[in-house]
């Protein structure tokens, strides 16, 4: 059985159709672009240059996970190739330290993709489910159009800089994706995990992955993804929920790594304290 991606109807229309309300006590946001929205209603609570096209670094991997789970089963097995390992090492990306020849399930690889932000895991998944990385990127862009993310273009499955030019998106588009991705139970479960370990088996050696998202552990925080390149700065797609209400947000091009987490925490606290638009 394939996973159904269920979200509130008309989410993108609400996100693009409403301006953020003005509040004097809004937390300071130093990143170049940001957004905070109510994922249930699609109402925008905070917006700063949310429609500006910018590189998004490893936030790209959220779309990779989302596209994979449109067709793959979590129990499907992927064989790690030497090209997957070399891609991450040669590109200078963060890795899950995958070893060529190991066989891991899609569900296991999602942890390697989302927690340590493994470019090797992204490459393995894209290569397998494109088929081929190029075919997979085509699927990513087609999915972006389906979701109404019209200011987004992906050039790879991981967000690393490319010689021909980086991909781009907007805080608004990434918030739409975050809301959709968190509606997929396995993505939400993975993104909310702080540490995940795999014991060695006949199929693979042991692995231990720690989540790069320092927001986790904050009451109510449920994810979602960190990112960094020199061009993109420090990025964060984040989410929190309480009493059945879920907020999602995105921060792009923050100059201080730690500040994106404190800002996200402050935005979530503030957002949960203000009333939704009527």
CSV table of C-alpha atoms in Angstrom, one decimal:
chain,number,residue,atom,x,y,z
A,1,UNK,CA,0.0,0.0,0.0
A,2,UNK,CA,1.3,3.4,-0.9
A,3,UNK,CA,1.2,6.3,1.5
A,4,UNK,CA,-1.5,8.9,0.9
A,5,UNK,CA,-0.4,12.5,1.3
A,6,UNK,CA,-3.5,14.1,2.9
A,7,UNK,CA,-3.6,17.9,3.7
A,8,UNK,CA,-6.3,20.5,4.2
A,9,UNK,CA,-8.0,21.5,1.0
A,10,UNK,CA,-7.0,24.9,-0.4
A,11,UNK,CA,-3.9,25.2,1.7
A,12,UNK,CA,-1.8,26.9,-1.0
A,13,UNK,CA,-4.6,29.3,-1.9
A,14,UNK,CA,-4.8,30.5,1.7
A,15,UNK,CA,-1.0,30.9,2.0
A,16,UNK,CA,-0.8,33.0,-1.1
A,17,UNK,CA,-4.0,34.8,-0.6
A,18,UNK,CA,-3.6,36.3,2.9
A,19,UNK,CA,-1.2,38.9,4.2
A,20,UNK,CA,0.3,38.4,7.6
A,21,UNK,CA,-1.4,40.3,10.4
A,22,UNK,CA,0.6,43.1,12.1
A,23,UNK,CA,1.6,42.6,15.7
A,24,UNK,CA,3.9,44.9,17.7
A,25,UNK,CA,5.2,42.0,19.7
A,26,UNK,CA,6.4,39.9,16.8
A,27,UNK,CA,9.8,38.3,17.5
A,28,UNK,CA,12.8,39.8,15.7
A,29,UNK,CA,13.7,37.9,12.6
A,30,UNK,CA,17.2,38.5,11.3
A,31,UNK,CA,17.1,36.0,8.4
A,32,UNK,CA,16.6,37.5,4.9
A,33,UNK,CA,13.2,35.7,4.5
A,34,UNK,CA,10.7,34.0,6.8
A,35,UNK,CA,7.2,32.8,7.1
A,36,UNK,CA,5.0,31.3,9.8
A,37,UNK,CA,1.6,29.8,9.1
A,38,UNK,CA,-1.1,27.7,10.6
A,39,UNK,CA,-0.9,24.4,8.8
A,40,UNK,CA,-4.5,23.5,9.6
A,41,UNK,CA,-6.1,26.6,8.1
A,42,UNK,CA,-3.2,27.9,5.9
A,43,UNK,CA,-3.4,31.3,7.6
A,44,UNK,CA,-0.2,33.3,7.4
A,45,UNK,CA,0.8,34.7,10.9
A,46,UNK,CA,4.1,36.2,10.0
A,47,UNK,CA,5.8,37.0,6.7
A,48,UNK,CA,9.1,38.6,5.7
A,49,UNK,CA,10.2,38.6,2.0
A,50,UNK,CA,8.4,35.3,1.9
A,51,UNK,CA,8.0,35.4,-1.9
A,52,UNK,CA,11.7,36.1,-2.6
A,53,UNK,CA,13.5,33.4,-4.7
A,54,UNK,CA,16.6,32.2,-2.8
A,55,UNK,CA,18.8,29.1,-2.6
A,56,UNK,CA,17.5,26.8,0.2
A,57,UNK,CA,20.4,24.3,0.7
A,58,UNK,CA,19.4,21.1,2.3
A,59,UNK,CA,15.8,22.1,2.8
A,60,UNK,CA,15.7,20.5,-0.7
A,61,UNK,CA,15.8,17.0,1.0
A,62,UNK,CA,12.3,17.5,2.3
A,63,UNK,CA,11.0,17.3,-1.3
A,64,UNK,CA,13.3,14.3,-1.9
A,65,UNK,CA,11.6,12.4,1.0
A,66,UNK,CA,8.2,13.5,-0.1
A,67,UNK,CA,8.7,12.4,-3.8
A,68,UNK,CA,10.2,9.1,-2.8
A,69,UNK,CA,7.2,8.2,-0.6
A,70,UNK,CA,4.8,9.0,-3.4
A,71,UNK,CA,5.8,5.7,-5.0
A,72,UNK,CA,8.1,3.7,-2.7
A,73,UNK,CA,7.2,1.5,0.2
A,74,UNK,CA,9.2,2.1,3.5
A,75,UNK,CA,10.2,-1.6,3.3
A,76,UNK,CA,11.6,-1.4,-0.2
A,77,UNK,CA,15.4,-2.1,-0.2
A,78,UNK,CA,18.0,0.2,-1.8
A,79,UNK,CA,21.5,-0.9,-2.5
A,80,UNK,CA,24.1,1.7,-1.8
A,81,UNK,CA,26.4,2.3,-4.7
A,82,UNK,CA,30.0,3.7,-4.7
A,83,UNK,CA,28.7,6.6,-6.8
A,84,UNK,CA,26.4,7.6,-3.9
A,85,UNK,CA,29.3,7.7,-1.5
A,86,UNK,CA,31.6,9.5,-3.9
A,87,UNK,CA,28.9,12.1,-4.7
A,88,UNK,CA,28.7,13.3,-1.1
A,89,UNK,CA,32.4,13.2,-0.5
A,90,UNK,CA,33.4,14.9,-3.8
A,91,UNK,CA,30.7,17.5,-3.4
A,92,UNK,CA,31.7,18.4,0.1
A,93,UNK,CA,28.2,17.7,1.4
A,94,UNK,CA,27.1,16.4,4.8
A,95,UNK,CA,26.8,12.6,4.7
A,96,UNK,CA,25.2,9.7,6.5
A,97,UNK,CA,28.5,7.8,6.1
A,98,UNK,CA,26.8,5.2,4.0
A,99,UNK,CA,29.0,2.3,2.8
A,100,UNK,CA,28.9,0.9,-0.7
A,101,UNK,CA,27.3,-2.5,-0.9
A,102,UNK,CA,25.1,-2.0,2.1
A,103,UNK,CA,21.4,-2.6,1.6
A,104,UNK,CA,19.0,-0.4,3.6
A,105,UNK,CA,15.2,0.0,3.4
A,106,UNK,CA,13.7,3.3,2.2
A,107,UNK,CA,12.5,3.8,5.8
A,108,UNK,CA,16.0,3.5,7.1
A,109,UNK,CA,17.5,5.7,4.5
A,110,UNK,CA,15.0,8.5,5.3
A,111,UNK,CA,16.7,8.8,8.7
A,112,UNK,CA,20.0,9.0,7.0
A,113,UNK,CA,18.6,11.7,4.7
A,114,UNK,CA,16.8,13.8,7.3
A,115,UNK,CA,18.8,13.5,10.5
A,116,UNK,CA,22.5,14.0,9.4
A,117,UNK,CA,21.3,15.5,6.1
A,118,UNK,CA,23.1,12.8,4.1
A,119,UNK,CA,23.8,13.8,0.5
A,120,UNK,CA,24.8,10.2,0.0
A,121,UNK,CA,21.3,9.1,1.1
A,122,UNK,CA,19.7,11.7,-1.2
A,123,UNK,CA,21.8,10.4,-4.1
A,124,UNK,CA,20.9,6.8,-3.5
A,125,UNK,CA,17.2,7.5,-3.2
A,126,UNK,CA,17.2,9.7,-6.3
A,127,UNK,CA,19.2,7.3,-8.4
A,128,UNK,CA,16.9,4.5,-7.5
A,129,UNK,CA,13.5,6.2,-7.8
A,130,UNK,CA,14.1,8.5,-10.8
A,131,UNK,CA,15.2,6.2,-12.2
A,132,UNK,CA,18.4,8.2,-12.3
A,133,UNK,CA,19.1,11.4,-10.6
A,134,UNK,CA,18.0,13.5,-13.6
A,135,UNK,CA,14.7,11.7,-13.8
A,136,UNK,CA,14.2,12.2,-10.1
A,137,UNK,CA,14.8,15.9,-10.2
A,138,UNK,CA,12.2,16.1,-13.0
A,139,UNK,CA,9.8,14.5,-10.6
A,140,UNK,CA,10.7,16.9,-7.9
A,141,UNK,CA,9.9,19.9,-10.1
A,142,UNK,CA,6.7,18.3,-11.4
A,143,UNK,CA,5.6,17.7,-7.8
A,144,UNK,CA,6.4,21.4,-6.9
A,145,UNK,CA,4.1,22.5,-9.7
A,146,UNK,CA,1.4,20.1,-8.5
A,147,UNK,CA,1.6,21.7,-5.0
A,148,UNK,CA,1.4,25.2,-6.4
A,149,UNK,CA,5.1,26.0,-5.7
A,150,UNK,CA,5.5,28.1,-8.7
A,151,UNK,CA,8.6,30.0,-7.4
A,152,UNK,CA,10.7,26.8,-6.9
A,153,UNK,CA,13.2,25.0,-9.1
A,154,UNK,CA,15.2,22.0,-8.1
A,155,UNK,CA,18.5,21.1,-9.8
A,156,UNK,CA,19.4,18.1,-7.6
A,157,UNK,CA,18.1,16.0,-4.7
A,158,UNK,CA,20.2,17.5,-1.9
A,159,UNK,CA,20.7,21.3,-2.3
A,160,UNK,CA,24.4,21.3,-2.9
A,161,UNK,CA,25.7,24.0,-5.2
A,162,UNK,CA,25.8,23.1,-8.9
A,163,UNK,CA,28.2,24.3,-11.6
A,164,UNK,CA,25.3,25.3,-13.8
A,165,UNK,CA,23.5,27.3,-11.0
A,166,UNK,CA,21.8,26.5,-7.8
A,167,UNK,CA,18.2,25.6,-7.3
A,168,UNK,CA,15.9,28.1,-5.6
A,169,UNK,CA,12.6,28.4,-3.8
A,170,UNK,CA,10.9,30.8,-1.4
A,171,UNK,CA,10.0,30.8,2.2
A,172,UNK,CA,6.3,30.6,1.2
A,173,UNK,CA,6.8,27.7,-1.1
A,174,UNK,CA,8.8,25.8,1.5
A,175,UNK,CA,6.2,26.3,4.1
A,176,UNK,CA,3.6,24.8,1.7
A,177,UNK,CA,5.9,21.8,1.3
A,178,UNK,CA,6.5,21.6,5.0
A,179,UNK,CA,2.8,21.4,5.7
A,180,UNK,CA,2.4,18.7,3.1
A,181,UNK,CA,5.4,16.7,4.2
A,182,UNK,CA,4.4,16.7,7.8
A,183,UNK,CA,1.0,15.2,6.8
A,184,UNK,CA,3.0,12.1,5.8
A,185,UNK,CA,3.3,10.1,9.0
A,186,UNK,CA,6.8,8.6,8.2
A,187,UNK,CA,8.3,12.0,7.4
A,188,UNK,CA,6.9,13.5,10.6
A,189,UNK,CA,8.2,10.6,12.6
A,190,UNK,CA,11.6,10.8,11.0
A,191,UNK,CA,11.9,14.6,11.3
A,192,UNK,CA,11.0,14.5,15.0
A,193,UNK,CA,13.6,11.9,15.9
A,194,UNK,CA,16.7,13.2,17.6
A,195,UNK,CA,18.9,10.1,17.4
A,196,UNK,CA,18.4,6.9,15.3
A,197,UNK,CA,20.7,3.9,15.4
A,198,UNK,CA,20.7,0.7,13.3
A,199,UNK,CA,22.4,-2.5,14.5
A,200,UNK,CA,24.5,-4.4,12.0
A,201,UNK,CA,22.7,-7.1,10.0
A,202,UNK,CA,23.5,-9.3,7.1
A,203,UNK,CA,22.3,-6.5,4.9
A,204,UNK,CA,24.2,-3.6,6.3
A,205,UNK,CA,26.7,-2.4,8.9
A,206,UNK,CA,25.7,-0.4,12.0
A,207,UNK,CA,24.8,3.2,11.8
A,208,UNK,CA,24.0,6.0,14.2
A,209,UNK,CA,22.6,9.3,13.1
A,210,UNK,CA,21.9,12.4,15.2
A,211,UNK,CA,19.5,15.1,14.0
A,212,UNK,CA,21.1,18.5,13.1
A,213,UNK,CA,17.8,20.2,14.2
A,214,UNK,CA,18.6,21.7,17.6
A,215,UNK,CA,15.0,22.9,17.9
A,216,UNK,CA,14.0,19.3,18.8
A,217,UNK,CA,13.6,18.9,22.5
A,218,UNK,CA,11.7,22.2,22.7
A,219,UNK,CA,8.2,21.5,23.9
A,220,UNK,CA,5.9,20.9,21.0
A,221,UNK,CA,8.6,20.9,18.3
A,222,UNK,CA,8.1,18.2,15.6
A,223,UNK,CA,10.7,19.0,13.0
A,224,UNK,CA,11.6,19.6,10.2
A,225,UNK,CA,14.9,20.3,8.3
A,226,UNK,CA,18.1,22.3,8.5
A,227,UNK,CA,20.2,23.6,5.7
A,228,UNK,CA,23.4,25.5,5.0
A,229,UNK,CA,25.6,26.5,2.1
A,230,UNK,CA,27.6,29.7,1.6
A,231,UNK,CA,25.1,31.0,-0.9
A,232,UNK,CA,22.0,30.0,1.1
A,233,UNK,CA,23.2,30.9,4.6
A,234,UNK,CA,21.7,29.0,7.5
A,235,UNK,CA,18.2,27.8,6.8
A,236,UNK,CA,15.5,26.0,8.8
A,237,UNK,CA,12.1,24.6,8.1
A,238,UNK,CA,10.4,24.1,11.4
A,239,UNK,CA,7.1,23.0,13.0
A,240,UNK,CA,5.5,22.8,16.4
A,241,UNK,CA,2.1,21.7,17.6
A,242,UNK,CA,0.0,21.9,20.7
A,243,UNK,CA,-3.7,21.2,21.5
A,244,UNK,CA,-4.2,19.9,18.0
A,245,UNK,CA,-2.9,23.0,16.3
A,246,UNK,CA,0.2,22.8,14.1
A,247,UNK,CA,2.3,25.8,13.0
A,248,UNK,CA,5.0,25.5,10.3
A,249,UNK,CA,7.6,28.1,9.5
A,250,UNK,CA,10.7,28.7,7.3
A,251,UNK,CA,13.7,30.8,7.9
A,252,UNK,CA,16.1,31.5,5.0
A,253,UNK,CA,19.6,33.1,4.8
A,254,UNK,CA,20.2,33.6,8.5
A,255,UNK,CA,23.8,34.6,9.2
A,256,UNK,CA,24.1,33.0,12.6
A,257,UNK,CA,23.6,29.2,12.9
A,258,UNK,CA,22.3,29.1,16.5
A,259,UNK,CA,20.0,32.1,16.0
A,260,UNK,CA,17.8,30.3,13.5
A,261,UNK,CA,16.8,27.8,16.3
A,262,UNK,CA,16.1,30.5,18.9
A,263,UNK,CA,14.2,32.5,16.4
A,264,UNK,CA,12.1,29.5,15.4
A,265,UNK,CA,11.3,28.8,19.0
A,266,UNK,CA,10.3,32.4,19.6
A,267,UNK,CA,8.1,32.4,16.5
A,268,UNK,CA,6.4,29.2,17.5
A,269,UNK,CA,5.7,30.5,21.0
A,270,UNK,CA,4.4,33.8,19.6
A,271,UNK,CA,2.3,32.1,16.9
A,272,UNK,CA,0.6,29.8,19.4
A,273,UNK,CA,-0.3,32.8,21.5
A,274,UNK,CA,-1.9,34.9,18.9
A,275,UNK,CA,-5.4,34.3,17.6
A,276,UNK,CA,-5.8,32.9,14.1
A,277,UNK,CA,-7.3,35.1,11.4
A,278,UNK,CA,-11.1,34.8,11.2
